[in-house]
mmCIF file of C-alpha atoms in Angstrom:
data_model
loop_
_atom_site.group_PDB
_atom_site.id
_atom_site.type_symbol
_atom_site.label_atom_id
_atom_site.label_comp_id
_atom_site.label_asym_id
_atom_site.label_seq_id
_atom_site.Cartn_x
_atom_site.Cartn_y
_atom_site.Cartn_z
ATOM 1 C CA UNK A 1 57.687 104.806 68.875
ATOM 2 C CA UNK A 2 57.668 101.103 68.324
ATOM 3 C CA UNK A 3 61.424 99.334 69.096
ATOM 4 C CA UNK A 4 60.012 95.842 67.954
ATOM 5 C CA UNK A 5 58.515 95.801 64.947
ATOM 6 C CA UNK A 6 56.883 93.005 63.285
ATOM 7 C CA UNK A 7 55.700 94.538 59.665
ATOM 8 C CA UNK A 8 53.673 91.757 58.403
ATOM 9 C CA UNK A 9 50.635 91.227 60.213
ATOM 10 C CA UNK A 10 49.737 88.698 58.694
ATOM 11 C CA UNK A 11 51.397 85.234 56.548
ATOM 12 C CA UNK A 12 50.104 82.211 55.042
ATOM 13 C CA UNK A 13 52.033 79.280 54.200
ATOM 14 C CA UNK A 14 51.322 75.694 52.678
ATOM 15 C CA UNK A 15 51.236 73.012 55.098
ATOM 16 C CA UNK A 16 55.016 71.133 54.545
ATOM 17 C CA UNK A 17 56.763 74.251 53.362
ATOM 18 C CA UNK A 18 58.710 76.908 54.785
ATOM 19 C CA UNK A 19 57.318 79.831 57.385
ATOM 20 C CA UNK A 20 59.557 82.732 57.859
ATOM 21 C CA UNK A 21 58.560 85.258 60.150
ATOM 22 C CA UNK A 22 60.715 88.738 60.638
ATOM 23 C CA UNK A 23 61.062 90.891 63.356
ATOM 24 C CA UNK A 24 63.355 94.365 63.507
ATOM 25 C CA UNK A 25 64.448 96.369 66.084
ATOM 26 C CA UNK A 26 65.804 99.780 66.910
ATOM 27 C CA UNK A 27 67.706 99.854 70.214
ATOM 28 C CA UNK A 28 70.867 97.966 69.821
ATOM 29 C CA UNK A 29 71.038 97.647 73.603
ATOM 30 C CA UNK A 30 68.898 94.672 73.641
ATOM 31 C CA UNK A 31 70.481 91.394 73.984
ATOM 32 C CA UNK A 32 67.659 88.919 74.377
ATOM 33 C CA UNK A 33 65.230 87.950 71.972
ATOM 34 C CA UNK A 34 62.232 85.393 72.353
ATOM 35 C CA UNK A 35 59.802 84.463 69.952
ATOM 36 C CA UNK A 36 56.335 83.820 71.779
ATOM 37 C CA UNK A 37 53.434 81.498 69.915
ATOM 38 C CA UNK A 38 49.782 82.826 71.240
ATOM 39 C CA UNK A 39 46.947 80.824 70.605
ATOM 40 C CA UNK A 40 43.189 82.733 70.560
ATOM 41 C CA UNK A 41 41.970 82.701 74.122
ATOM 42 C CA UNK A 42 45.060 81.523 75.813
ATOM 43 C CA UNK A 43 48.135 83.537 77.154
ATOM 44 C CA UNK A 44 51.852 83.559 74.873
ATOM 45 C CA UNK A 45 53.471 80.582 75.391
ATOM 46 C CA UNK A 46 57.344 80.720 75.175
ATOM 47 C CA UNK A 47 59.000 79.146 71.677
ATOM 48 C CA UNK A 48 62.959 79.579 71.288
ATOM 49 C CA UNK A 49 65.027 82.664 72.437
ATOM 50 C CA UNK A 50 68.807 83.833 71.248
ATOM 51 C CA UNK A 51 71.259 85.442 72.837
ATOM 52 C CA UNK A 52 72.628 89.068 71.302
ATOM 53 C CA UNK A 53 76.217 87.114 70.862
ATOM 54 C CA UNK A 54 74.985 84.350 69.264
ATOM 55 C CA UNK A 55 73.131 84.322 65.677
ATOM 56 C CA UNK A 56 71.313 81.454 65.105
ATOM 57 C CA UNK A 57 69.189 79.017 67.764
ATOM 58 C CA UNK A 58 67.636 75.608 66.572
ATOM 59 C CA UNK A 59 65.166 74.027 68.144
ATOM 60 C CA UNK A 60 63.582 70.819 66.308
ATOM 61 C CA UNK A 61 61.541 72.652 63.445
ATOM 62 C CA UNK A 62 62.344 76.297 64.683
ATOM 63 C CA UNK A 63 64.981 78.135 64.277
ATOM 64 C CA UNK A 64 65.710 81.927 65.205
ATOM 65 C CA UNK A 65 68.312 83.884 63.459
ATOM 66 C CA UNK A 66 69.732 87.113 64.204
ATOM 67 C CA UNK A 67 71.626 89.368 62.781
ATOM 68 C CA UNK A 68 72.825 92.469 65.002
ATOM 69 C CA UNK A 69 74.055 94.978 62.240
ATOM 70 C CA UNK A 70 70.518 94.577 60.681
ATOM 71 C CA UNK A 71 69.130 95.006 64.017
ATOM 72 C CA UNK A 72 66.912 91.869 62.529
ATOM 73 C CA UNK A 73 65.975 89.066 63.424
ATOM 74 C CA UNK A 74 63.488 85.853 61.508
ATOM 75 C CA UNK A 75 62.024 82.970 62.937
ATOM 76 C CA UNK A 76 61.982 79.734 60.477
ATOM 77 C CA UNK A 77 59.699 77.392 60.867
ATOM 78 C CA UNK A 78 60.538 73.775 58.985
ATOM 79 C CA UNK A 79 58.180 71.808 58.120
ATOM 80 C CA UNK A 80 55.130 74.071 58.824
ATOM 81 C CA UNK A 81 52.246 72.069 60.244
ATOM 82 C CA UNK A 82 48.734 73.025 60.532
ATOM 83 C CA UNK A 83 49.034 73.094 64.604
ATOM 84 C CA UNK A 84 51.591 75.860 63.795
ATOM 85 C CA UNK A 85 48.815 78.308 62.807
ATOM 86 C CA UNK A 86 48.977 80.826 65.539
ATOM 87 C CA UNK A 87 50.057 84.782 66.105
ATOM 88 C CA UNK A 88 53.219 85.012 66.827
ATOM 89 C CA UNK A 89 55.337 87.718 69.046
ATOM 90 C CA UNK A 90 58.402 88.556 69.149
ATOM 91 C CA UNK A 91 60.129 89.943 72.479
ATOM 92 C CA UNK A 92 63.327 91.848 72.838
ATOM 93 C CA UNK A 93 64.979 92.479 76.317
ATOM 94 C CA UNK A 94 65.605 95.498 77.414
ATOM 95 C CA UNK A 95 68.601 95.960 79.973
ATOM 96 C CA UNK A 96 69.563 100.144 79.762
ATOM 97 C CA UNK A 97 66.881 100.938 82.724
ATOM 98 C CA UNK A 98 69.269 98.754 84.865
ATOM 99 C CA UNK A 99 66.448 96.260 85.428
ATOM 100 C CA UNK A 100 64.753 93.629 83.001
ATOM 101 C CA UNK A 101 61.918 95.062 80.547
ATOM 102 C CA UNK A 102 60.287 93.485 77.845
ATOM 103 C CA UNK A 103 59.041 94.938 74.425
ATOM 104 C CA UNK A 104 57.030 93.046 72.250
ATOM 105 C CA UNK A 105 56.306 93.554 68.686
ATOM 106 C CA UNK A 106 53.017 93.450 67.403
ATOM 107 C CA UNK A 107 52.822 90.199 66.059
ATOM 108 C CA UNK A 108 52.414 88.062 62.789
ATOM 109 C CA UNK A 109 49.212 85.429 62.429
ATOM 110 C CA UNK A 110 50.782 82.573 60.766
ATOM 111 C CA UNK A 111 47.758 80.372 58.933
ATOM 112 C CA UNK A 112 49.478 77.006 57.619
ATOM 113 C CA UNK A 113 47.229 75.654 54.981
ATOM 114 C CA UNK A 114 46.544 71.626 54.799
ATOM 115 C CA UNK B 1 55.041 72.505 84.946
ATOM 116 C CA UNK B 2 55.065 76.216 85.703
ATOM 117 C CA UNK B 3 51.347 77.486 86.337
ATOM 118 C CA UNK B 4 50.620 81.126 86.063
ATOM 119 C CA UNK B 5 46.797 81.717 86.653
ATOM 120 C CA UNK B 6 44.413 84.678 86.624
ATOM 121 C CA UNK B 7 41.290 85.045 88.427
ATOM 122 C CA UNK B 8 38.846 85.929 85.725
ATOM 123 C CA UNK B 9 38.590 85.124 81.918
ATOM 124 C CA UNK B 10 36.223 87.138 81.117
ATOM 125 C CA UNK B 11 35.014 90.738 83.248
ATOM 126 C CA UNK B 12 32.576 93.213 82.791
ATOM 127 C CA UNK B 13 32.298 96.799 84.496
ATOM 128 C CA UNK B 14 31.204 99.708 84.601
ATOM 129 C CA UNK B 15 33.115 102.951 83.555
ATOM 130 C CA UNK B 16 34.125 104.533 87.204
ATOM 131 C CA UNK B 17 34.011 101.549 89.007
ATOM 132 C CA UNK B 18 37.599 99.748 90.570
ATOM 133 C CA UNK B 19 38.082 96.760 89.356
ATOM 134 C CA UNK B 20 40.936 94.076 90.549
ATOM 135 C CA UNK B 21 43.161 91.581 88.289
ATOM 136 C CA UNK B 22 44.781 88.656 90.104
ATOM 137 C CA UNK B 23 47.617 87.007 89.004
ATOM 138 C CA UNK B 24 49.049 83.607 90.888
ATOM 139 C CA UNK B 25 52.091 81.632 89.963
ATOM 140 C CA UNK B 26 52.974 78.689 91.506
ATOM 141 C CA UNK B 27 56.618 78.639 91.069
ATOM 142 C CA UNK B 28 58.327 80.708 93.278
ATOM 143 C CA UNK B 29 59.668 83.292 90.372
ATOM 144 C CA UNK B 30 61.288 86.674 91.755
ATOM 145 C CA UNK B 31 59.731 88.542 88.773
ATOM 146 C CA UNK B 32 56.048 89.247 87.585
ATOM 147 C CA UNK B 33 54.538 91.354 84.339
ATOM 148 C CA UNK B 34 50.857 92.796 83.729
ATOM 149 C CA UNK B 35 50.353 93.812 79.775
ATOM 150 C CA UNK B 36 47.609 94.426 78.073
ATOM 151 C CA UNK B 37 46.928 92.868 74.348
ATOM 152 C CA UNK B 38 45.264 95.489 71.717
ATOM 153 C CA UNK B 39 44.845 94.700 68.213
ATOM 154 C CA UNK B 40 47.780 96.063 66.090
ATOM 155 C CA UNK B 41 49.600 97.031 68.958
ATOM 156 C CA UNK B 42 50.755 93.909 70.580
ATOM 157 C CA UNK B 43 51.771 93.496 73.977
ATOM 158 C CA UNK B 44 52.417 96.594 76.159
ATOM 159 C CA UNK B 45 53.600 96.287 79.312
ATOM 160 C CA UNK B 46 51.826 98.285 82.325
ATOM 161 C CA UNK B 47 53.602 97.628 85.527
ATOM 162 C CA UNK B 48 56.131 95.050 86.322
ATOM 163 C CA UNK B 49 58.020 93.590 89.694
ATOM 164 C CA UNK B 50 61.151 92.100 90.833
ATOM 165 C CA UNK B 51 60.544 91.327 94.415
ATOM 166 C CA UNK B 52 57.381 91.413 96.876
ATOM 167 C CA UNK B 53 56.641 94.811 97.511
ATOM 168 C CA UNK B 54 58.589 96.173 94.636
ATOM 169 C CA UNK B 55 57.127 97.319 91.487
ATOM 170 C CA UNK B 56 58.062 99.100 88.756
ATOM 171 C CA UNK B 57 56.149 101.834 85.975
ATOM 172 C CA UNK B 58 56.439 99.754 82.642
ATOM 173 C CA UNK B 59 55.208 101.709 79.357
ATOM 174 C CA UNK B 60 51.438 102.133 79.838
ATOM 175 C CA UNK B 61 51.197 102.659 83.583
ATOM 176 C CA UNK B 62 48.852 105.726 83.893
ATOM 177 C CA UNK B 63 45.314 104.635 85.098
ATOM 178 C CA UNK B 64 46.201 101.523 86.197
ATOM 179 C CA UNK B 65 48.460 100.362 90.081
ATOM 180 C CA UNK B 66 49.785 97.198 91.224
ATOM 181 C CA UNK B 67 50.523 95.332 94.531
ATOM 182 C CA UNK B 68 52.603 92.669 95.384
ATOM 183 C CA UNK B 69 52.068 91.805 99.031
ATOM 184 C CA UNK B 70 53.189 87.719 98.363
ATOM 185 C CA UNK B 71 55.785 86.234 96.358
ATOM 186 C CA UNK B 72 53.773 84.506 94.470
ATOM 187 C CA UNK B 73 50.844 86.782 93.925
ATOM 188 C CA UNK B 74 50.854 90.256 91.832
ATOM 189 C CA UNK B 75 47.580 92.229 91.185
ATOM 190 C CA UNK B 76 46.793 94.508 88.674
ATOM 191 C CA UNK B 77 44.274 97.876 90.053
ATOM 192 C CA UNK B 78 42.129 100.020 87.639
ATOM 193 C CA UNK B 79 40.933 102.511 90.290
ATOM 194 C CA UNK B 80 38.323 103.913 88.450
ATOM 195 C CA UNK B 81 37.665 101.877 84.703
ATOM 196 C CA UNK B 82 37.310 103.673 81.638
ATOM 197 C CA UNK B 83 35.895 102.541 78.279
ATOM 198 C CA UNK B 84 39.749 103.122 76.784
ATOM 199 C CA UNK B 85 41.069 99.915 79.400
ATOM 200 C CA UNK B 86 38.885 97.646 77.672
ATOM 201 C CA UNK B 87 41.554 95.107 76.649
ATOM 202 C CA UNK B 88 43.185 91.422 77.166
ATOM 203 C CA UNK B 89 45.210 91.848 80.083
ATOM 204 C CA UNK B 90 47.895 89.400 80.463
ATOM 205 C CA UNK B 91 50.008 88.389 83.937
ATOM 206 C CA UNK B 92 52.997 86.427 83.063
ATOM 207 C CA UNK B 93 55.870 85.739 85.541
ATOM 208 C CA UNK B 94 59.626 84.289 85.563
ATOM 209 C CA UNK B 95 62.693 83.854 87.093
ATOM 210 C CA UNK B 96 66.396 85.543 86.218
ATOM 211 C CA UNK B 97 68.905 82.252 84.812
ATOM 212 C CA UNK B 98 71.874 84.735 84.204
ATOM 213 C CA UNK B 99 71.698 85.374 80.591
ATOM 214 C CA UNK B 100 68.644 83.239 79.576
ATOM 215 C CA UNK B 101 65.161 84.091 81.483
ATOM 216 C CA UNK B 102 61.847 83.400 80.169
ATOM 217 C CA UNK B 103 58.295 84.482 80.420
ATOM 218 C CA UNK B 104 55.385 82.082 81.858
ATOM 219 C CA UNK B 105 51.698 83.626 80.885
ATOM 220 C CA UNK B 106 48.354 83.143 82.372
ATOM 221 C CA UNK B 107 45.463 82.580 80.172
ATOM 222 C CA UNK B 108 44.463 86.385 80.537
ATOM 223 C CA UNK B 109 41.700 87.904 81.359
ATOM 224 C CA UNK B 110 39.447 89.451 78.574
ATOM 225 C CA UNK B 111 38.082 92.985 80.232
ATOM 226 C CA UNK B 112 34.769 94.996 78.710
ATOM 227 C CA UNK B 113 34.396 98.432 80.709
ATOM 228 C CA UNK B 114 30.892 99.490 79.255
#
């Protein structure tokens, strides 16, 4: 049973425009949430993350938003850029086995079109 | 710059044979993570650890066992390979920052069990 879901496996944006990529959940015990970039042949490299008691994270061009009663939560990316073109993951934290797990989704490839 | 690296990019073996993933990071982090990346399914994490000589079952763990002897050093065991572990298997590592903590990958290791 998936707890991360990412439902669109797939996006492609114009090069300048927005990217919005979604993410929902199922356990509302998480309370940490990371967005990961992966490039092919190299490992996930960490983007922005958000706190459960916060709902919105800006970092330059990215921005994560969350929104607990939707168990949901979107990545914005502003202005996309061809470098941008990547899969990305999103992560959720999992803190009810008493230690720290991680569950990712199963990630969107974002192709940003020049 | 945190480093994580793995000892192999790319592996071959044969079904039934034991086959050994290193992981290294050169940042003294507490905790370190073995996944494995399958298409449509994401990242799924196999074994996990919190302290040398600790190590904990993560969602995938049958077939595979782990070691952590150093601190900075976390290996991933397939005692005896089989066709269905042919996968990307990712190390990543990281230390706890109260509420914030994030993930550092290797490159991964891209494994073909023939």
């Amino acid at each position: 049973d998936q707890q991360v879901k990412q439902n669109s496996p797939s996006l492609s944006v114009q090069e300048g425009r927005i990217s919005i990529l979604n993410c929902d959940y199922t356990n509302s015990m998480f309370d940490y949430f990371l967005w990961y970039k992966k490039y092919p042949a190299e490992g996930p490299t960490f983007l922005i993350s958000i706190s459960s008691i916060k709902d919105k994270n800006e970092d330059g061009r990215f921005t994560v938003f969350l929104n607990k009663s939707a168990k949901h939560l979107s990545l914005h990316i502003v202005p996309s850029q061809p470098g941008d073109s990547a899969v990305y993951f999103c992560a959720a934290r999992d803190i009810t086995s008493g230690t720290y797990k991680y569950i990712f989704g199963t990630g969107t490839r974002l192709k940003v079109l020049a | 710059d945190v480093k994580v690296t793995q000892s192999s990019r790319y592996l071959v073996k044969r079904t039934g044979e034991k086959v050994f993933l290193e992981c290294v990071q050169d940042m003294d982090h507490e905790n370190m993570f073995w996944y494995r990346q399958d298409p449509g399914l994401g990242l799924r994490l196999i074994y996990f650890s919190y302290d040398v000589k600790m190590k904990e079952k993560g969602d995938i763990p049958e077939g595979y066992s782990v070691s952590r002897e150093k601190k900075e050093r976390f290996s991933l065991i397939l005692e005896s390979a089989s066709t269905n572990q042919t996968s990307m298997y990712l190390c990543a590592s990281s230390v706890s920052r109260g509420a914030k903590e994030t993930q550092y990958f290797g490159p991964g290791t891209r494994l073909l069990v023939l």
